[in-house]
Short mmCIF file of C-alpha atoms in Angstrom, two decimals:
data_model
loop_
_atom_site.label_atom_id
_atom_site.label_comp_id
_atom_site.label_asym_id
_atom_site.label_seq_id
_atom_site.Cartn_x
_atom_site.Cartn_y
_atom_site.Cartn_z
CA MET A 860 182.78 41.60 5.36
CA GLN A 861 179.58 39.80 6.27
CA LEU A 862 177.33 41.15 9.03
CA ASN A 863 175.58 38.55 11.12
CA PRO A 864 172.07 39.72 12.10
CA ALA A 865 172.13 37.62 15.29
CA GLU A 866 175.35 39.32 16.47
CA ILE A 867 173.94 42.76 15.73
CA SER A 868 170.74 41.90 17.59
CA GLU A 869 172.68 40.67 20.63
CA LEU A 870 174.85 43.78 20.63
CA ILE A 871 171.80 46.05 20.54
CA LYS A 872 170.11 44.06 23.33
CA SER A 873 173.20 44.28 25.56
CA ARG A 874 173.47 48.04 25.01
CA ILE A 875 169.79 48.54 25.85
CA GLU A 876 170.03 46.42 29.01
CA GLY A 877 173.04 48.46 30.18
CA LEU A 878 171.28 51.75 29.61
CA ALA A 879 170.35 53.73 32.72
CA PRO A 880 167.79 56.26 31.48
CA SER A 881 167.05 59.32 33.53
CA ALA A 882 164.82 62.29 33.03
CA ASP A 883 165.40 65.74 34.40
CA ILE A 884 162.56 68.07 33.51
CA ARG A 885 163.57 71.67 33.74
CA ASN A 886 161.95 74.78 32.47
CA GLN A 887 164.62 76.88 30.83
CA GLY A 888 164.84 79.96 28.68
CA THR A 889 167.28 82.25 26.93
CA VAL A 890 168.47 85.74 27.85
CA VAL A 891 167.19 88.16 25.21
CA SER A 892 168.59 91.36 26.70
CA VAL A 893 170.51 92.50 29.75
CA SER A 894 171.00 96.04 31.00
CA ASP A 895 172.09 97.23 34.46
CA GLY A 896 171.17 93.91 36.07
CA ILE A 897 167.71 93.77 34.49
CA VAL A 898 167.21 90.91 32.05
CA ARG A 899 164.52 89.86 29.64
CA VAL A 900 164.24 86.09 29.24
CA HIS A 901 162.34 84.21 26.53
CA GLY A 902 161.07 80.64 26.98
CA LEU A 903 160.20 80.39 30.68
CA SER A 904 156.59 79.36 30.16
CA ASP A 905 156.03 77.89 33.65
CA VAL A 906 157.85 80.48 35.76
CA MET A 907 156.07 81.89 38.82
CA GLN A 908 155.97 85.47 40.05
CA GLY A 909 158.87 85.94 42.48
CA GLU A 910 160.57 82.65 41.54
CA MET A 911 164.34 82.37 41.84
CA LEU A 912 166.05 81.91 38.48
CA GLU A 913 169.46 80.34 37.96
CA PHE A 914 171.83 82.13 35.58
CA PRO A 915 175.25 80.94 34.36
CA SER A 916 177.89 80.95 37.10
CA ALA A 917 180.30 83.85 37.46
CA PRO A 918 183.91 83.40 36.29
CA ASP A 919 184.97 82.80 39.91
CA GLY A 920 182.54 79.86 40.09
CA SER A 921 179.93 81.50 42.30
CA GLN A 922 176.30 80.87 41.41
CA THR A 923 174.21 83.68 39.99
CA PHE A 924 170.52 83.97 40.80
CA GLY A 925 167.78 86.34 39.77
CA LEU A 926 164.18 87.06 40.67
CA ALA A 927 161.33 86.81 38.14
CA LEU A 928 159.20 89.94 38.44
CA ASN A 929 157.45 90.88 35.21
CA LEU A 930 155.58 87.95 33.63
CA GLU A 931 154.49 88.62 30.06
CA ARG A 932 153.14 86.38 27.32
CA ASP A 933 156.42 86.05 25.39
CA SER A 934 159.05 86.94 27.96
CA VAL A 935 159.90 87.37 31.62
CA GLY A 936 161.52 90.41 33.19
CA ALA A 937 163.91 89.60 36.01
CA VAL A 938 166.46 91.30 38.21
CA ILE A 939 169.82 89.64 38.81
CA LEU A 940 170.80 89.46 42.46
CA GLY A 941 174.49 90.33 42.65
CA ALA A 942 177.09 90.66 39.92
CA TYR A 943 175.62 90.59 36.43
CA GLU A 944 178.52 91.60 34.19
CA HIS A 945 179.13 88.01 33.04
CA VAL A 946 175.51 87.46 31.94
CA SER A 947 174.99 88.07 28.23
CA GLU A 948 172.42 87.60 25.48
CA GLY A 949 171.97 83.95 24.54
CA ASP A 950 172.80 82.57 28.01
CA THR A 951 170.57 79.80 29.37
CA VAL A 952 168.36 80.57 32.37
CA LYS A 953 166.74 77.83 34.47
CA CYS A 954 163.74 77.91 36.80
CA THR A 955 164.50 76.66 40.30
CA GLY A 956 160.97 76.12 41.58
CA ARG A 957 161.83 78.18 44.68
CA ILE A 958 160.05 81.35 45.66
#
């Protein structure tokens, strides 16, 4: 089987032209601990005091939000607003930019 460099080049060019790049910058972190609706999150470097945080959705599909309260160098302390039983260590938490 012989590969033709011109065909490969054309294939790559057509794939690049059809590409629709998009960027979605989000500040996200990971739940380190959760106890009685209080969570500690690592990795939210740009979170603001009082900012709403988005946690994984509940099993029924409803969104779960929390409030960033304790900003420390390596972690953020937050309280989950509503049901928290489905939130566990290792879950991804996203900043919303809303206060």
